[in-house]
Amino acid sequence: MIGQEIRYPAPLRPGDRIGVTSPSAGASGAARERIDFCIEQLRADGYDVVVGELMDAVGITSGPAQARADELTEMLCDPTIACVVPPWGGETAIDLVDLLDWEALAAAEPTWLVGYSDLSTVLLPITTRLGWATLHGDNLADTPYVVPDGLLGWREVAAGTGPHVQRDSGLFATWVRFEEDPRATAWREVGRGSWGLHGAASLDVTGRLIGGCVETLANLAGTPYGDVAAFGRTHAEERLIVYLEAGGDDAPTICRNLHGLRLAGWFEHARAILIGRTNAPDSAQLTQRDAVLDALGRLDLPIVFDLEIGHVPPHLPLVNGALARVVVDGQRREITQHLT
């Protein structure tokens, strides 16, 4: 299926139907209270929300792999559903990628799929195999948080073709624990910072976005579900901007994973690499930044560090497949996405 041009779902509008299902981890207790609040908020904003059967935290996933794959396929193929947003990621969404009905998906019109973390495992192959644009941004649990200055909410990005301009927010934040307040809407600030550029004095590049969470995507490299090298060849004229973020693995593990992506050809058609902020641990001998440079520094590509694209909120939504321009020059730090 690789080789198709990017197809964008219809712009998301209030009144549209949003599907909620758990392709990876489910929710219970205070976590389910949070998800119920998020659904309530979407409905208050005018969306018609349909909730799937697979939502409970019965184990490490919300149910058997085939059942999760079937429910996700059904929602993505349903012409009445404009967008599917899971509650959050999890650990083992890789168990369903080969169980999705890829032929049915290929025959359907594109539907927005939104999320990050373990959902990267599904977002990336839907873009590389089907040519559907997918949205790496907030999960459902994050959606009620107020969007900081400079950034856009995922619904704003999904609502039109752009140009969607986002700028360095300068904010490092964290979540409010569900047990403390399942109805929280304000990020808890923990610091300030900004994007940093390595390998160039300034940067102004354009390319197709592709990427996600390192820990989950590294397991797809070398399989039909993570063939970013082929995706790069398809878009060789425009080239790629590859973005990655570490969720929680230590620096040596991230280093190994990034080397694996490099050896799998993920950066052969890249113009730049974007790296998300992370709280993942360093080791005594290796920092997270040095892990990136050890694996990717030899590529002679500019690397932008500390973007809001991962497990340190707030979140800067990126659309897999979108044509993006990244500028880092003096005080100007921005990314512009065109959904065309």
CSV table of C-alpha atoms in Angstrom, one decimal:
chain,number,residue,atom,x,y,z
A,1,MET,CA,0.0,0.0,0.0
A,2,ILE,CA,3.0,2.3,0.4
A,3,GLY,CA,3.3,4.9,-2.4
A,4,GLN,CA,0.0,6.7,-2.0
A,5,GLU,CA,-0.2,10.4,-1.8
A,6,ILE,CA,-1.3,12.0,1.5
A,7,ARG,CA,-5.1,12.0,2.0
A,8,TYR,CA,-6.5,14.3,4.6
A,9,PRO,CA,-9.7,13.7,6.6
A,10,ALA,CA,-12.5,16.2,6.2
A,11,PRO,CA,-12.1,19.2,8.5
A,12,LEU,CA,-13.5,18.5,12.0
A,13,ARG,CA,-16.5,20.6,12.9
A,14,PRO,CA,-18.7,21.0,16.0
A,15,GLY,CA,-21.6,18.7,15.6
A,16,ASP,CA,-19.4,16.0,14.1
A,17,ARG,CA,-19.3,12.6,15.7
A,18,ILE,CA,-16.1,11.6,17.6
A,19,GLY,CA,-15.4,8.0,18.4
A,20,VAL,CA,-13.8,7.0,21.7
A,21,THR,CA,-12.1,3.6,22.0
A,22,SER,CA,-9.0,2.2,23.7
A,23,PRO,CA,-6.7,0.4,21.3
A,24,SER,CA,-4.2,0.0,24.1
A,25,ALA,CA,-4.8,0.8,27.8
A,26,GLY,CA,-8.3,1.2,29.3
A,27,ALA,CA,-9.5,3.2,32.2
A,28,SER,CA,-10.9,2.6,35.7
A,29,GLY,CA,-11.3,4.4,39.0
A,30,ALA,CA,-10.2,8.0,39.0
A,31,ALA,CA,-8.8,7.6,35.5
A,32,ARG,CA,-12.3,6.7,34.2
A,33,GLU,CA,-13.7,9.7,36.0
A,34,ARG,CA,-11.2,11.8,34.0
A,35,ILE,CA,-12.3,10.2,30.7
A,36,ASP,CA,-15.9,10.7,31.6
A,37,PHE,CA,-15.2,14.4,32.2
A,38,CYS,CA,-13.4,14.7,28.9
A,39,ILE,CA,-16.3,13.1,27.0
A,40,GLU,CA,-18.7,15.5,28.9
A,41,GLN,CA,-16.5,18.4,27.7
A,42,LEU,CA,-16.5,17.3,24.1
A,43,ARG,CA,-20.3,17.0,24.2
A,44,ALA,CA,-20.6,20.5,25.8
A,45,ASP,CA,-18.5,21.8,22.9
A,46,GLY,CA,-21.1,20.5,20.5
A,47,TYR,CA,-19.6,17.2,19.4
A,48,ASP,CA,-21.6,13.9,19.2
A,49,VAL,CA,-19.5,11.4,21.1
A,50,VAL,CA,-19.9,7.7,20.7
A,51,VAL,CA,-18.0,5.4,23.2
A,52,GLY,CA,-16.9,2.0,22.2
A,53,GLU,CA,-17.2,-1.2,24.2
A,54,LEU,CA,-13.5,-1.6,24.9
A,55,MET,CA,-12.7,1.0,27.5
A,56,ASP,CA,-12.2,-0.9,30.8
A,57,ALA,CA,-8.8,-1.4,32.5
A,58,VAL,CA,-9.2,-5.2,32.7
A,59,GLY,CA,-5.4,-5.7,32.3
A,60,ILE,CA,-2.5,-4.2,30.5
A,61,THR,CA,-4.9,-3.5,27.6
A,62,SER,CA,-8.6,-2.9,27.4
A,63,GLY,CA,-9.4,-6.3,25.9
A,64,PRO,CA,-8.2,-9.0,23.4
A,65,ALA,CA,-6.1,-7.7,20.6
A,66,GLN,CA,-8.5,-8.8,17.8
A,67,ALA,CA,-11.4,-7.2,19.6
A,68,ARG,CA,-9.5,-3.9,19.9
A,69,ALA,CA,-8.4,-4.1,16.3
A,70,ASP,CA,-12.0,-4.7,15.2
A,71,GLU,CA,-13.4,-1.8,17.2
A,72,LEU,CA,-10.8,0.6,15.9
A,73,THR,CA,-11.2,-0.6,12.3
A,74,GLU,CA,-15.0,-0.2,12.6
A,75,MET,CA,-14.8,3.3,13.9
A,76,LEU,CA,-12.2,4.4,11.4
A,77,CYS,CA,-14.3,3.0,8.5
A,78,ASP,CA,-17.7,4.4,9.8
A,79,PRO,CA,-18.6,7.3,7.5
A,80,THR,CA,-20.6,8.9,10.3
A,81,ILE,CA,-17.5,9.2,12.5
A,82,ALA,CA,-15.2,12.1,11.7
A,83,CYS,CA,-12.5,11.5,14.3
A,84,VAL,CA,-11.3,8.8,16.7
A,85,VAL,CA,-9.5,9.8,19.9
A,86,PRO,CA,-8.4,7.2,22.5
A,87,PRO,CA,-8.2,8.0,26.2
A,88,TRP,CA,-4.4,7.7,26.2
A,89,GLY,CA,-1.6,5.4,25.1
A,90,GLY,CA,-0.5,2.3,27.0
A,91,GLU,CA,2.1,-0.4,26.5
A,92,THR,CA,1.3,-2.9,23.8
A,93,ALA,CA,-0.6,-1.5,20.9
A,94,ILE,CA,1.8,-3.3,18.7
A,95,ASP,CA,-0.2,-6.4,19.2
A,96,LEU,CA,-3.0,-5.2,17.0
A,97,VAL,CA,-1.3,-3.6,14.0
A,98,ASP,CA,-1.3,-6.8,11.9
A,99,LEU,CA,-4.9,-7.5,13.0
A,100,LEU,CA,-6.4,-4.2,11.6
A,101,ASP,CA,-8.5,-4.8,8.5
A,102,TRP,CA,-6.1,-2.9,6.2
A,103,GLU,CA,-8.1,-3.7,3.0
A,104,ALA,CA,-11.3,-2.2,4.6
A,105,LEU,CA,-9.3,0.9,5.8
A,106,ALA,CA,-7.8,1.3,2.3
A,107,ALA,CA,-11.3,1.4,0.8
A,108,ALA,CA,-12.6,3.9,3.3
A,109,GLU,CA,-12.4,7.7,3.3
A,110,PRO,CA,-9.8,9.0,5.8
A,111,THR,CA,-10.9,9.6,9.4
A,112,TRP,CA,-8.9,11.6,11.9
A,113,LEU,CA,-7.0,9.4,14.4
A,114,VAL,CA,-5.6,11.4,17.3
A,115,GLY,CA,-3.2,10.5,20.1
A,116,TYR,CA,0.5,10.0,21.1
A,117,SER,CA,2.7,7.7,23.2
A,118,ASP,CA,1.7,4.1,22.5
A,119,LEU,CA,-0.8,5.3,19.8
A,120,SER,CA,2.2,6.2,17.7
A,121,THR,CA,2.3,2.5,17.0
A,122,VAL,CA,-0.9,2.9,15.1
A,123,LEU,CA,-0.7,6.4,13.8
A,124,LEU,CA,2.5,5.9,11.9
A,125,PRO,CA,1.6,2.8,9.8
A,126,ILE,CA,-1.8,4.3,9.0
A,127,THR,CA,0.1,7.2,7.4
A,128,THR,CA,2.9,5.2,5.8
A,129,ARG,CA,0.7,2.3,4.5
A,130,LEU,CA,-2.6,4.1,3.7
A,131,GLY,CA,-1.5,7.6,3.0
A,132,TRP,CA,-3.9,9.0,5.6
A,133,ALA,CA,-2.8,12.0,7.6
A,134,THR,CA,-2.9,11.2,11.3
A,135,LEU,CA,-2.6,13.6,14.3
A,136,HIS,CA,0.1,13.2,16.9
A,137,GLY,CA,-1.1,15.5,19.8
A,138,ASP,CA,-3.1,15.3,22.9
A,139,ASN,CA,-4.9,12.2,23.9
A,140,LEU,CA,-8.5,12.5,25.1
A,141,ALA,CA,-7.4,12.8,28.7
A,142,ASP,CA,-5.4,15.9,27.8
A,143,THR,CA,-8.1,17.6,25.7
A,144,PRO,CA,-9.7,19.8,28.4
A,145,TYR,CA,-6.4,21.5,29.3
A,146,VAL,CA,-6.2,25.1,28.2
A,147,VAL,CA,-3.8,25.5,25.3
A,148,PRO,CA,-0.9,27.9,26.1
A,149,ASP,CA,0.0,30.9,23.9
A,150,GLY,CA,1.9,29.9,20.8
A,151,LEU,CA,0.3,26.4,20.5
A,152,LEU,CA,-2.9,25.1,18.9
A,153,GLY,CA,-5.3,22.5,20.2
A,154,TRP,CA,-5.6,19.3,18.2
A,155,ARG,CA,-9.2,20.2,17.3
A,156,GLU,CA,-8.0,23.5,15.8
A,157,VAL,CA,-5.4,21.7,13.7
A,158,ALA,CA,-8.0,19.1,12.5
A,159,ALA,CA,-10.5,21.8,11.7
A,160,GLY,CA,-8.9,23.1,8.5
A,161,THR,CA,-6.1,23.0,5.9
A,162,GLY,CA,-4.0,25.7,7.6
A,163,PRO,CA,-1.5,27.2,7.4
A,164,HIS,CA,-1.3,26.2,11.1
A,165,VAL,CA,1.4,28.2,12.7
A,166,GLN,CA,2.7,27.3,16.2
A,167,ARG,CA,5.6,28.8,18.2
A,168,ASP,CA,7.7,27.8,21.1
A,169,SER,CA,5.5,28.2,24.2
A,170,GLY,CA,8.4,28.3,26.6
A,171,LEU,CA,6.4,26.3,29.1
A,172,PHE,CA,7.4,23.1,30.8
A,173,ALA,CA,4.4,21.6,32.6
A,174,THR,CA,2.9,18.5,34.2
A,175,TRP,CA,-0.5,16.9,34.7
A,176,VAL,CA,-2.8,17.2,37.7
A,177,ARG,CA,-3.2,13.7,39.1
A,178,PHE,CA,-6.6,12.3,38.4
A,179,GLU,CA,-7.0,11.3,42.1
A,180,GLU,CA,-6.4,15.0,43.0
A,181,ASP,CA,-8.8,16.5,40.5
A,182,PRO,CA,-10.2,14.5,37.6
A,183,ARG,CA,-11.8,17.7,36.1
A,184,ALA,CA,-8.5,19.7,35.9
A,185,THR,CA,-8.2,22.1,33.0
A,186,ALA,CA,-5.0,24.0,33.7
A,187,TRP,CA,-1.5,22.6,33.2
A,188,ARG,CA,0.8,22.8,36.3
A,189,GLU,CA,3.9,24.7,35.4
A,190,VAL,CA,7.2,23.2,36.4
A,191,GLY,CA,9.7,25.4,34.5
A,192,ARG,CA,10.5,27.4,31.5
A,193,GLY,CA,12.7,26.7,28.5
A,194,SER,CA,13.0,26.9,24.7
A,195,TRP,CA,13.8,24.9,21.6
A,196,GLY,CA,17.5,24.5,20.9
A,197,LEU,CA,19.3,23.9,17.6
A,198,HIS,CA,22.2,21.6,17.0
A,199,GLY,CA,24.2,21.3,13.8
A,200,ALA,CA,23.5,24.7,12.3
A,201,ALA,CA,23.5,28.4,13.2
A,202,SER,CA,19.9,28.8,12.0
A,203,LEU,CA,17.3,26.6,10.3
A,204,ASP,CA,14.6,27.1,7.7
A,205,VAL,CA,13.5,23.8,6.1
A,206,THR,CA,10.4,22.3,4.6
A,207,GLY,CA,9.4,18.6,4.5
A,208,ARG,CA,6.7,16.0,5.2
A,209,LEU,CA,6.3,15.2,8.9
A,210,ILE,CA,6.5,11.7,10.2
A,211,GLY,CA,7.4,10.3,13.6
A,212,GLY,CA,6.2,9.7,17.2
A,213,CYS,CA,7.3,7.9,20.3
A,214,VAL,CA,10.8,6.3,20.1
A,215,GLU,CA,10.1,3.4,22.4
A,216,THR,CA,7.0,2.2,20.5
A,217,LEU,CA,8.2,3.0,17.0
A,218,ALA,CA,11.6,1.3,17.3
A,219,ASN,CA,9.7,-2.0,17.4
A,220,LEU,CA,8.1,-1.3,14.0
A,221,ALA,CA,11.4,-0.6,12.2
A,222,GLY,CA,12.2,-3.3,9.7
A,223,THR,CA,8.5,-4.4,9.5
A,224,PRO,CA,5.8,-3.5,6.9
A,225,TYR,CA,4.3,-1.3,9.6
A,226,GLY,CA,7.4,1.0,10.1
A,227,ASP,CA,8.9,1.4,6.7
A,228,VAL,CA,9.7,5.1,6.9
A,229,ALA,CA,12.5,4.5,4.4
A,230,ALA,CA,9.9,3.7,1.7
A,231,PHE,CA,7.7,6.6,2.8
A,232,GLY,CA,10.8,8.8,2.4
A,233,ARG,CA,11.4,7.5,-1.1
A,234,THR,CA,7.7,8.2,-2.0
A,235,HIS,CA,8.2,11.8,-0.9
A,236,ALA,CA,11.8,12.2,-2.0
A,237,GLU,CA,11.1,15.4,-3.8
A,238,GLU,CA,9.7,17.1,-0.7
A,239,ARG,CA,11.9,15.2,1.7
A,240,LEU,CA,11.0,14.5,5.4
A,241,ILE,CA,11.1,16.1,8.7
A,242,VAL,CA,11.3,13.3,11.3
A,243,TYR,CA,10.2,14.0,14.8
A,244,LEU,CA,10.8,11.7,17.8
A,245,GLU,CA,10.3,11.8,21.6
A,246,ALA,CA,11.3,9.6,24.5
A,247,GLY,CA,8.6,8.6,26.8
A,248,GLY,CA,10.4,7.0,29.8
A,249,ASP,CA,13.2,4.7,28.8
A,250,ASP,CA,16.7,5.4,30.0
A,251,ALA,CA,19.3,7.0,27.8
A,252,PRO,CA,21.2,3.9,26.7
A,253,THR,CA,17.9,2.3,25.6
A,254,ILE,CA,16.9,5.4,23.7
A,255,CYS,CA,20.3,5.4,22.1
A,256,ARG,CA,20.0,1.8,20.9
A,257,ASN,CA,16.5,2.5,19.6
A,258,LEU,CA,17.6,5.6,17.6
A,259,HIS,CA,20.5,3.7,16.1
A,260,GLY,CA,18.0,1.0,15.1
A,261,LEU,CA,15.8,3.6,13.3
A,262,ARG,CA,18.9,5.0,11.6
A,263,LEU,CA,20.0,1.6,10.4
A,264,ALA,CA,16.4,1.0,9.1
A,265,GLY,CA,16.8,4.1,6.8
A,266,TRP,CA,14.4,6.4,8.6
A,267,PHE,CA,16.5,9.5,8.0
A,268,GLU,CA,17.7,8.8,4.5
A,269,HIS,CA,15.4,11.5,3.0
A,270,ALA,CA,15.2,13.8,6.0
A,271,ARG,CA,16.0,17.5,6.0
A,272,ALA,CA,15.8,17.9,9.8
A,273,ILE,CA,15.1,16.0,13.0
A,274,LEU,CA,12.8,17.3,15.8
A,275,ILE,CA,13.3,15.9,19.3
A,276,GLY,CA,10.7,16.3,22.1
A,277,ARG,CA,11.3,17.4,25.6
A,278,THR,CA,11.6,14.4,28.0
A,279,ASN,CA,11.7,13.5,31.6
A,280,ALA,CA,13.2,10.1,30.7
A,281,PRO,CA,16.2,9.3,32.9
A,282,ASP,CA,19.8,9.8,32.0
A,283,SER,CA,22.4,7.2,33.0
A,284,ALA,CA,25.7,7.8,34.8
A,285,GLN,CA,27.5,7.7,31.5
A,286,LEU,CA,25.0,9.1,29.0
A,287,THR,CA,22.4,11.8,29.0
A,288,GLN,CA,19.2,11.8,26.8
A,289,ARG,CA,20.7,14.5,24.7
A,290,ASP,CA,23.9,12.7,24.2
A,291,ALA,CA,21.9,9.5,23.3
A,292,VAL,CA,20.4,11.5,20.4
A,293,LEU,CA,23.7,12.8,19.3
A,294,ASP,CA,25.4,9.5,19.5
A,295,ALA,CA,22.9,7.9,17.2
A,296,LEU,CA,21.9,10.7,14.9
A,297,GLY,CA,24.7,13.2,15.1
A,298,ARG,CA,26.7,11.4,12.4
A,299,LEU,CA,23.9,12.1,9.9
A,300,ASP,CA,25.0,15.7,9.4
A,301,LEU,CA,21.4,16.8,9.8
A,302,PRO,CA,20.2,19.8,11.9
A,303,ILE,CA,18.5,18.6,15.1
A,304,VAL,CA,16.0,20.8,17.0
A,305,PHE,CA,15.8,19.8,20.7
A,306,ASP,CA,13.1,20.3,23.3
A,307,LEU,CA,9.9,20.7,21.3
A,308,GLU,CA,6.5,20.3,23.0
A,309,ILE,CA,5.8,17.0,21.2
A,310,GLY,CA,5.7,14.3,23.8
A,311,HIS,CA,5.5,13.2,27.4
A,312,VAL,CA,6.3,16.6,28.8
A,313,PRO,CA,3.2,18.8,28.4
A,314,PRO,CA,1.9,21.0,26.9
A,315,HIS,CA,1.6,19.5,23.5
A,316,LEU,CA,2.3,20.8,20.0
A,317,PRO,CA,0.1,18.8,17.6
A,318,LEU,CA,1.9,17.5,14.5
A,319,VAL,CA,0.2,15.9,11.5
A,320,ASN,CA,1.9,12.9,10.1
A,321,GLY,CA,2.1,13.5,6.3
A,322,ALA,CA,1.6,17.3,6.5
A,323,LEU,CA,4.0,19.6,4.7
A,324,ALA,CA,5.7,21.6,7.4
A,325,ARG,CA,8.2,24.5,7.5
A,326,VAL,CA,10.4,24.7,10.6
A,327,VAL,CA,12.2,27.9,11.4
A,328,VAL,CA,14.8,28.4,14.2
A,329,ASP,CA,16.5,31.7,13.7
A,330,GLY,CA,17.4,34.1,16.5
A,331,GLN,CA,14.2,34.6,18.6
A,332,ARG,CA,12.0,33.0,15.9
A,333,ARG,CA,11.1,29.4,16.7
A,334,GLU,CA,8.1,28.2,14.8
A,335,ILE,CA,6.6,25.4,12.8
A,336,THR,CA,3.9,25.9,10.1
A,337,GLN,CA,1.8,23.0,8.8
A,338,HIS,CA,-0.1,22.8,5.5
A,339,LEU,CA,-2.7,20.1,5.3
A,340,THR,CA,-2.6,19.9,1.5
